[in-house]
Amino acid sequence: MPGPPWWYGRFQDAGYRLTLPRQAILGTLSRTSKHLSAEEIYLSVHRAYPAVGLTTVYRTLELLVRLGIISKFDFGDGRSRYELTTSRQRKHHHHLICSRCGRVIDYTDFIDEETEVLGKIERVLSQKYNFRINNHRLHFYGLCDKCK
Amino acid sequence: MPGPPWWYGRFQDAGYRLTLPRQAILGTLSRTSKHLSAEEIYLSVHRAYPAVGLTTVYRTLELLVRLGIISKFDFGDGRSRYELTTSRQRKHHHHLICSRCGRVIDYTDFIDEETEVLGKIERVLSQKYNFRINNHRLHFYGLCDKCK
DNA sequence: AATGATAATGAAAACCATTTCCAATAAGAA
DNA sequence: TTCTTATTGGAAATGGTTTTCATTATCATT
Ligand SMILES: [Mn+2]
Ligand SMILES: [Mn+2]
Ligand SMILES: [Zn+2]
Ligand SMILES: [Zn+2]
């Protein structure tokens, strides 16, 4: 699937420049399936572009979250973690988190009831509490095979 | 429903002392339905017992989380927030969060149906990923009536 | 009640992820 | 080019949380 990544348009539309640091950060995020922290992204980008600073990484991450290109998570280890938002490439998924070692597993094998019930709840809550619901997060916590 | 609160036993069993600062903190948490931050708890406790320090509040909250008496949440406003865990008094619930103003609503609608489906998912995931799942969290994000 | 062992506490200092400041640079428009 | 504004990086500041350490409270044992 060649051609410019889907986020080029977002930058233009919003009036932001797709600079080299920003491309490098997006590159790192699109090349991994892990949930990277700001520092991990910085270290990765820094290898190829030593001039890019940690401050720019933080600023860019904030911008990307604001543009809806990436999502920010807190898995309880004291730092924020990021991943590309749901798109053609990346399917909507939920998380399985090990409380001991911090391992995070993405799962997309939803059983039908899961999707169905979440949709229903979303509709009911929207009406009852007069909310405009944009998204949801479902996390399961426990011990992974190595930790239990 | 008089008699000692249900957490007295937990302290004894685990070998911890139910001291005055700890009782004051538990008192504050059981008297509110809000999701308080450490500082808010400190201020509340401080009014009745000025000798209690912020450090003790943090330490006690960590202990209470470890004992499973309270739960720690991150709603994205830069500080952790706490509430009593599910019990006789407090029903299991999920959260509705306003992305703009930070308002958090506890909801229990469809909780039976939810619980049933989540239990089923838990069983499937436990087996597939060989996890021992202890609990889960479901958050819906959007804009509240005042913010949308 | 006095003693001793250990748990709990509070104030100050340290920690550390993130944000803010600010001067320098890059990018695009004219 | 020249002007205007967006973007950047390093240093310093911020702020919630944790650590340190000397003191105090609690409880079991004399
Ligand atoms: Mn994920
Ligand atoms: Mn709640
Ligand atoms: Zn693990
Ligand atoms: Zn709101």
GROMACS .gro file of C-alpha atoms (C1' of nucleotides) and ligand atoms in nm:
model
  360
    1MET     CA    1   0.000   0.000   0.000
    2PRO     CA    2   0.237   0.275  -0.126
    3GLY     CA    3   0.173   0.648  -0.137
    4PRO     CA    4   0.200   0.895   0.148
    5PRO     CA    5   0.090   0.772   0.489
    6TRP     CA    6  -0.262   0.866   0.588
    7TRP     CA    7  -0.151   1.134   0.831
    8TYR     CA    8   0.001   1.369   0.570
    9GLY     CA    9  -0.341   1.516   0.505
   10ARG     CA   10  -0.409   1.578   0.870
   11PHE     CA   11  -0.105   1.796   0.901
   12GLN     CA   12  -0.190   2.006   0.598
   13ASP     CA   13  -0.552   2.049   0.700
   14ALA     CA   14  -0.459   2.157   1.049
   15GLY     CA   15  -0.192   2.394   0.921
   16TYR     CA   16   0.104   2.217   1.076
   17ARG     CA   17   0.430   2.135   0.903
   18LEU     CA   18   0.538   1.779   0.861
   19THR     CA   19   0.897   1.839   0.964
   20LEU     CA   20   1.178   1.591   0.989
   21PRO     CA   21   1.155   1.538   1.366
   22ARG     CA   22   0.784   1.479   1.331
   23GLN     CA   23   0.833   1.232   1.050
   24ALA     CA   24   1.101   1.051   1.245
   25ILE     CA   25   0.873   1.020   1.547
   26LEU     CA   26   0.585   0.896   1.335
   27GLY     CA   27   0.823   0.659   1.163
   28THR     CA   28   0.929   0.506   1.492
   29LEU     CA   29   0.572   0.469   1.607
   30SER     CA   30   0.458   0.309   1.284
   31ARG     CA   31   0.747   0.064   1.279
   32THR     CA   32   0.669  -0.092   1.616
   33SER     CA   33   0.379  -0.273   1.772
   34LYS     CA   34   0.496  -0.190   2.122
   35HIS     CA   35   0.361   0.079   2.351
   36LEU     CA   36   0.657   0.316   2.366
   37SER     CA   37   0.728   0.584   2.624
   38ALA     CA   38   0.846   0.934   2.530
   39GLU     CA   39   1.200   0.846   2.630
   40GLU     CA   40   1.199   0.525   2.429
   41ILE     CA   41   1.079   0.716   2.124
   42TYR     CA   42   1.344   0.978   2.186
   43LEU     CA   43   1.620   0.715   2.204
   44SER     CA   44   1.499   0.548   1.887
   45VAL     CA   45   1.473   0.874   1.694
   46HIS     CA   46   1.800   0.994   1.836
   47ARG     CA   47   1.993   0.710   1.677
   48ALA     CA   48   1.902   0.825   1.327
   49TYR     CA   49   1.873   1.197   1.403
   50PRO     CA   50   2.092   1.296   1.698
   51ALA     CA   51   1.987   1.657   1.665
   52VAL     CA   52   1.630   1.588   1.772
   53GLY     CA   53   1.571   1.671   2.135
   54LEU     CA   54   1.353   1.516   2.403
   55THR     CA   55   1.149   1.835   2.432
   56THR     CA   56   1.051   1.810   2.068
   57VAL     CA   57   0.946   1.451   2.122
   58TYR     CA   58   0.714   1.554   2.402
   59ARG     CA   59   0.577   1.843   2.201
   60THR     CA   60   0.521   1.629   1.895
   61LEU     CA   61   0.351   1.355   2.092
   62GLU     CA   62   0.113   1.609   2.239
   63LEU     CA   63   0.037   1.740   1.892
   64LEU     CA   64  -0.018   1.393   1.750
   65VAL     CA   65  -0.256   1.310   2.031
   66ARG     CA   66  -0.442   1.633   1.965
   67LEU     CA   67  -0.468   1.552   1.595
   68GLY     CA   68  -0.598   1.206   1.681
   69ILE     CA   69  -0.307   1.032   1.509
   70ILE     CA   70  -0.178   0.859   1.819
   71SER     CA   71  -0.322   0.759   2.157
   72LYS     CA   72  -0.175   0.815   2.500
   73PHE     CA   73  -0.204   0.544   2.762
   74ASP     CA   74  -0.127   0.498   3.127
   75PHE     CA   75  -0.047   0.139   3.213
   76GLY     CA   76   0.058   0.224   3.566
   77ASP     CA   77   0.436   0.228   3.536
   78GLY     CA   78   0.475   0.599   3.597
   79ARG     CA   79   0.520   0.713   3.239
   80SER     CA   80   0.283   0.768   2.950
   81ARG     CA   81   0.290   0.530   2.658
   82TYR     CA   82   0.187   0.586   2.301
   83GLU     CA   83   0.064   0.397   1.999
   84LEU     CA   84  -0.085   0.478   1.661
   85THR     CA   85  -0.458   0.523   1.666
   86THR     CA   86  -0.694   0.279   1.500
   87SER     CA   87  -0.666   0.302   1.121
   88ARG     CA   88  -0.644   0.090   0.809
   89GLN     CA   89  -0.322  -0.062   0.941
   90ARG     CA   90  -0.401  -0.086   1.308
   91LYS     CA   91  -0.721  -0.246   1.424
   92HIS     CA   92  -0.921  -0.139   1.725
   93HIS     CA   93  -0.815  -0.349   2.020
   94HIS     CA   94  -0.826  -0.382   2.396
   95HIS     CA   95  -0.553  -0.452   2.648
   96LEU     CA   96  -0.443  -0.726   2.877
   97ILE     CA   97  -0.197  -0.601   3.139
   98CYS     CA   98   0.025  -0.796   3.377
   99SER     CA   99   0.016  -0.630   3.719
  100ARG     CA  100   0.349  -0.782   3.815
  101CYS     CA  101   0.585  -0.730   3.519
  102GLY     CA  102   0.389  -0.471   3.325
  103ARG     CA  103   0.360  -0.670   3.005
  104VAL     CA  104   0.086  -0.541   2.777
  105ILE     CA  105  -0.092  -0.755   2.521
  106ASP     CA  106  -0.315  -0.618   2.246
  107TYR     CA  107  -0.607  -0.837   2.166
  108THR     CA  108  -0.845  -0.800   1.876
  109ASP     CA  109  -1.023  -1.131   1.887
  110PHE     CA  110  -1.346  -0.987   2.019
  111ILE     CA  111  -1.629  -1.218   2.081
  112ASP     CA  112  -1.946  -1.088   1.919
  113GLU     CA  113  -2.111  -1.010   2.249
  114GLU     CA  114  -1.826  -0.777   2.338
  115THR     CA  115  -1.875  -0.544   2.045
  116GLU     CA  116  -2.249  -0.571   2.069
  117VAL     CA  117  -2.273  -0.491   2.439
  118LEU     CA  118  -2.026  -0.203   2.417
  119GLY     CA  119  -2.224  -0.049   2.135
  120LYS     CA  120  -2.546  -0.085   2.329
  121ILE     CA  121  -2.401   0.064   2.644
  122GLU     CA  122  -2.259   0.351   2.447
  123ARG     CA  123  -2.601   0.433   2.306
  124VAL     CA  124  -2.772   0.411   2.642
  125LEU     CA  125  -2.514   0.622   2.821
  126SER     CA  126  -2.506   0.885   2.548
  127GLN     CA  127  -2.875   0.939   2.594
  128LYS     CA  128  -2.904   0.902   2.970
  129TYR     CA  129  -2.614   1.129   3.058
  130ASN     CA  130  -2.631   1.347   2.750
  131PHE     CA  131  -2.271   1.269   2.655
  132ARG     CA  132  -2.117   1.258   2.311
  133ILE     CA  133  -1.910   0.942   2.345
  134ASN     CA  134  -1.606   0.925   2.120
  135ASN     CA  135  -1.429   0.612   2.229
  136HIS     CA  136  -1.375   0.362   2.504
  137ARG     CA  137  -1.101   0.163   2.668
  138LEU     CA  138  -1.124  -0.181   2.817
  139HIS     CA  139  -0.832  -0.312   3.020
  140PHE     CA  140  -0.799  -0.649   3.186
  141TYR     CA  141  -0.549  -0.679   3.470
  142GLY     CA  142  -0.389  -0.993   3.598
  143LEU     CA  143  -0.078  -1.206   3.595
  144CYS     CA  144   0.084  -1.326   3.276
  145ASP     CA  145   0.204  -1.681   3.224
  146LYS     CA  146   0.552  -1.596   3.347
  147CYS     CA  147   0.433  -1.412   3.656
  148LYS     CA  148   0.153  -1.623   3.791
  149MET     CA  149  -2.578  -0.121   5.925
  150PRO     CA  150  -2.368  -0.072   6.243
  151GLY     CA  151  -2.068  -0.268   6.361
  152PRO     CA  152  -1.709  -0.221   6.253
  153PRO     CA  153  -1.653  -0.147   5.885
  154TRP     CA  154  -1.559  -0.444   5.672
  155TRP     CA  155  -1.196  -0.344   5.644
  156TYR     CA  156  -1.112  -0.393   6.013
  157GLY     CA  157  -1.055  -0.761   5.950
  158ARG     CA  158  -0.825  -0.698   5.658
  159PHE     CA  159  -0.588  -0.498   5.872
  160GLN     CA  160  -0.573  -0.759   6.144
  161ASP     CA  161  -0.523  -1.045   5.901
  162ALA     CA  162  -0.244  -0.867   5.720
  163GLY     CA  163  -0.077  -0.767   6.048
  164TYR     CA  164  -0.119  -0.394   6.007
  165ARG     CA  165  -0.244  -0.154   6.270
  166LEU     CA  166  -0.560   0.044   6.217
  167THR     CA  167  -0.421   0.372   6.343
  168LEU     CA  168  -0.591   0.707   6.367
  169PRO     CA  169  -0.447   0.851   6.045
  170ARG     CA  170  -0.553   0.538   5.860
  171GLN     CA  171  -0.902   0.553   6.004
  172ALA     CA  172  -0.929   0.920   5.916
  173ILE     CA  173  -0.827   0.852   5.558
  174LEU     CA  174  -1.068   0.562   5.527
  175GLY     CA  175  -1.335   0.779   5.686
  176THR     CA  176  -1.288   1.048   5.426
  177LEU     CA  177  -1.297   0.799   5.143
  178SER     CA  178  -1.610   0.628   5.271
  179ARG     CA  179  -1.793   0.954   5.324
  180THR     CA  180  -1.764   1.071   4.964
  181SER     CA  181  -1.869   0.942   4.626
  182LYS     CA  182  -1.607   1.149   4.447
  183HIS     CA  183  -1.275   1.032   4.311
  184LEU     CA  184  -1.036   1.215   4.541
  185SER     CA  185  -0.669   1.290   4.484
  186ALA     CA  186  -0.405   1.239   4.753
  187GLU     CA  187  -0.394   1.610   4.819
  188GLU     CA  188  -0.771   1.638   4.847
  189ILE     CA  189  -0.773   1.353   5.096
  190TYR     CA  190  -0.492   1.519   5.285
  191LEU     CA  191  -0.679   1.850   5.306
  192SER     CA  192  -0.995   1.677   5.424
  193VAL     CA  193  -0.815   1.471   5.688
  194HIS     CA  194  -0.607   1.769   5.789
  195ARG     CA  195  -0.913   1.965   5.899
  196ALA     CA  196  -1.000   1.713   6.167
  197TYR     CA  197  -0.645   1.596   6.243
  198PRO     CA  198  -0.390   1.867   6.163
  199ALA     CA  199  -0.108   1.643   6.279
  200VAL     CA  200  -0.149   1.401   5.990
  201GLY     CA  201   0.099   1.466   5.712
  202LEU     CA  202   0.081   1.431   5.337
  203THR     CA  203   0.347   1.161   5.339
  204THR     CA  204   0.130   0.943   5.559
  205VAL     CA  205  -0.159   0.994   5.324
  206TYR     CA  206   0.049   0.870   5.031
  207ARG     CA  207   0.180   0.578   5.231
  208THR     CA  208  -0.163   0.482   5.353
  209LEU     CA  209  -0.316   0.503   5.009
  210GLU     CA  210  -0.047   0.272   4.875
  211LEU     CA  211  -0.118   0.028   5.157
  212LEU     CA  212  -0.492   0.039   5.103
  213VAL     CA  213  -0.445  -0.029   4.734
  214ARG     CA  214  -0.220  -0.322   4.818
  215LEU     CA  215  -0.480  -0.462   5.058
  216GLY     CA  216  -0.746  -0.424   4.792
  217ILE     CA  217  -0.951  -0.183   5.002
  218ILE     CA  218  -0.930   0.107   4.759
  219SER     CA  219  -0.857   0.145   4.389
  220LYS     CA  220  -0.621   0.388   4.222
  221PHE     CA  221  -0.723   0.552   3.896
  222ASP     CA  222  -0.570   0.775   3.635
  223PHE     CA  223  -0.828   0.994   3.466
  224GLY     CA  224  -0.567   1.194   3.280
  225ASP     CA  225  -0.546   1.508   3.492
  226GLY     CA  226  -0.192   1.446   3.614
  227ARG     CA  227  -0.270   1.308   3.957
  228SER     CA  228  -0.391   0.972   4.082
  229ARG     CA  229  -0.741   0.943   4.217
  230TYR     CA  230  -0.882   0.697   4.464
  231GLU     CA  231  -1.210   0.536   4.561
  232LEU     CA  232  -1.328   0.253   4.780
  233THR     CA  233  -1.326  -0.084   4.610
  234THR     CA  234  -1.644  -0.271   4.535
  235SER     CA  235  -1.811  -0.390   4.855
  236ARG     CA  236  -2.147  -0.413   5.026
  237GLN     CA  237  -2.174  -0.035   5.017
  238ARG     CA  238  -2.019   0.038   4.685
  239LYS     CA  239  -2.131  -0.146   4.376
  240HIS     CA  240  -1.902  -0.242   4.093
  241HIS     CA  241  -1.922   0.023   3.824
  242HIS     CA  242  -1.753   0.168   3.520
  243HIS     CA  243  -1.667   0.523   3.421
  244LEU     CA  244  -1.778   0.791   3.183
  245ILE     CA  245  -1.516   1.063   3.145
  246CYS     CA  246  -1.542   1.406   2.985
  247SER     CA  247  -1.229   1.470   2.778
  248ARG     CA  248  -1.274   1.843   2.803
  249CYS     CA  249  -1.353   1.926   3.169
  250GLY     CA  250  -1.249   1.602   3.333
  251ARG     CA  251  -1.583   1.520   3.488
  252VAL     CA  252  -1.615   1.157   3.589
  253ILE     CA  253  -1.945   0.976   3.618
  254ASP     CA  254  -1.990   0.637   3.778
  255TYR     CA  255  -2.249   0.432   3.596
  256THR     CA  256  -2.402   0.100   3.679
  257ASP     CA  257  -2.647   0.073   3.392
  258PHE     CA  258  -2.659  -0.269   3.232
  259ILE     CA  259  -2.411  -0.382   3.490
  260ASP     CA  260  -2.546  -0.736   3.503
  261GLU     CA  261  -2.530  -0.780   3.131
  262GLU     CA  262  -2.187  -0.619   3.125
  263THR     CA  263  -2.058  -0.836   3.403
  264GLU     CA  264  -2.177  -1.146   3.229
  265VAL     CA  265  -2.012  -1.062   2.899
  266LEU     CA  266  -1.692  -0.944   3.066
  267GLY     CA  267  -1.679  -1.268   3.259
  268LYS     CA  268  -1.707  -1.461   2.937
  269ILE     CA  269  -1.431  -1.254   2.776
  270GLU     CA  270  -1.216  -1.309   3.080
  271ARG     CA  271  -1.249  -1.683   3.046
  272VAL     CA  272  -1.160  -1.672   2.678
  273LEU     CA  273  -0.859  -1.446   2.730
  274SER     CA  274  -0.738  -1.633   3.037
  275GLN     CA  275  -0.715  -1.948   2.836
  276LYS     CA  276  -0.582  -1.804   2.512
  277TYR     CA  277  -0.307  -1.592   2.667
  278ASN     CA  278  -0.257  -1.800   2.979
  279PHE     CA  279  -0.329  -1.506   3.208
  280ARG     CA  280  -0.481  -1.510   3.554
  281ILE     CA  281  -0.720  -1.217   3.522
  282ASN     CA  282  -0.811  -1.040   3.845
  283ASN     CA  283  -1.010  -0.742   3.737
  284HIS     CA  284  -1.092  -0.506   3.456
  285ARG     CA  285  -1.166  -0.144   3.383
  286LEU     CA  286  -1.399  -0.002   3.125
  287HIS     CA  287  -1.389   0.370   3.050
  288PHE     CA  288  -1.597   0.563   2.801
  289TYR     CA  289  -1.458   0.897   2.685
  290GLY     CA  290  -1.646   1.187   2.534
  291LEU     CA  291  -1.792   1.528   2.596
  292CYS     CA  292  -2.040   1.594   2.875
  293ASP     CA  293  -2.355   1.797   2.827
  294LYS     CA  294  -2.184   2.118   2.932
  295CYS     CA  295  -1.881   2.065   2.710
  296LYS     CA  296  -2.021   1.935   2.386
  297DA     C1'  297   0.375  -0.008   8.530
  298DA     C1'  298   0.837  -0.045   8.309
  299DT     C1'  299   1.085  -0.251   7.920
  300DG     C1'  300   1.204  -0.364   7.467
  301DA     C1'  301   1.106  -0.466   6.982
  302DT     C1'  302   0.888  -0.314   6.592
  303DA     C1'  303   0.549  -0.050   6.320
  304DA     C1'  304   0.408   0.393   6.195
  305DT     C1'  305   0.469   0.879   6.138
  306DG     C1'  306   0.602   1.366   5.972
  307DA     C1'  307   0.916   1.702   5.777
  308DA     C1'  308   1.249   1.780   5.459
  309DA     C1'  309   1.496   1.639   5.075
  310DA     C1'  310   1.525   1.380   4.663
  311DC     C1'  311   1.322   1.194   4.253
  312DC     C1'  312   1.179   1.207   3.790
  313DA     C1'  313   0.847   1.252   3.407
  314DT     C1'  314   0.683   1.638   3.197
  315DT     C1'  315   0.640   2.139   3.101
  316DT     C1'  316   0.798   2.603   3.048
  317DC     C1'  317   1.133   2.957   2.902
  318DC     C1'  318   1.391   3.161   2.574
  319DA     C1'  319   1.710   3.238   2.229
  320DA     C1'  320   1.825   3.027   1.779
  321DT     C1'  321   1.685   2.822   1.349
  322DA     C1'  322   1.389   2.656   0.966
  323DA     C1'  323   1.011   2.713   0.650
  324DG     C1'  324   0.707   2.948   0.369
  325DA     C1'  325   0.506   3.394   0.185
  326DA     C1'  326   0.586   3.820  -0.038
  327DT     C1'  327   1.622   3.839  -0.068
  328DT     C1'  328   1.341   3.991   0.324
  329DC     C1'  329   0.986   3.941   0.640
  330DT     C1'  330   0.691   3.678   0.938
  331DT     C1'  331   0.580   3.297   1.190
  332DA     C1'  332   0.631   2.806   1.318
  333DT     C1'  333   0.943   2.497   1.508
  334DT     C1'  334   1.324   2.351   1.768
  335DG     C1'  335   1.672   2.225   2.153
  336DG     C1'  336   1.885   2.297   2.589
  337DA     C1'  337   1.841   2.456   3.041
  338DA     C1'  338   1.562   2.550   3.408
  339DA     C1'  339   1.138   2.500   3.642
  340DT     C1'  340   0.734   2.237   3.782
  341DG     C1'  341   0.472   1.934   4.061
  342DG     C1'  342   0.308   1.490   4.202
  343DT     C1'  343   0.514   1.123   4.436
  344DT     C1'  344   0.885   0.873   4.685
  345DT     C1'  345   1.275   0.835   4.989
  346DT     C1'  346   1.538   0.938   5.400
  347DC     C1'  347   1.585   0.962   5.870
  348DA     C1'  348   1.507   1.080   6.327
  349DT     C1'  349   1.104   1.057   6.636
  350DT     C1'  350   0.690   0.862   6.824
  351DA     C1'  351   0.316   0.526   6.891
  352DT     C1'  352   0.173   0.057   6.957
  353DC     C1'  353   0.177  -0.379   7.145
  354DA     C1'  354   0.377  -0.797   7.365
  355DT     C1'  355   0.653  -0.928   7.748
  356DT     C1'  356   0.841  -0.880   8.187
  357MN      MN  357  -0.232  -0.133   2.227
  358MN      MN  358  -1.578   0.541   4.031
  359ZN      ZN  359   0.401  -1.063   3.392
  360ZN      ZN  360  -1.721   1.825   3.045
   0.00000   0.00000   0.00000
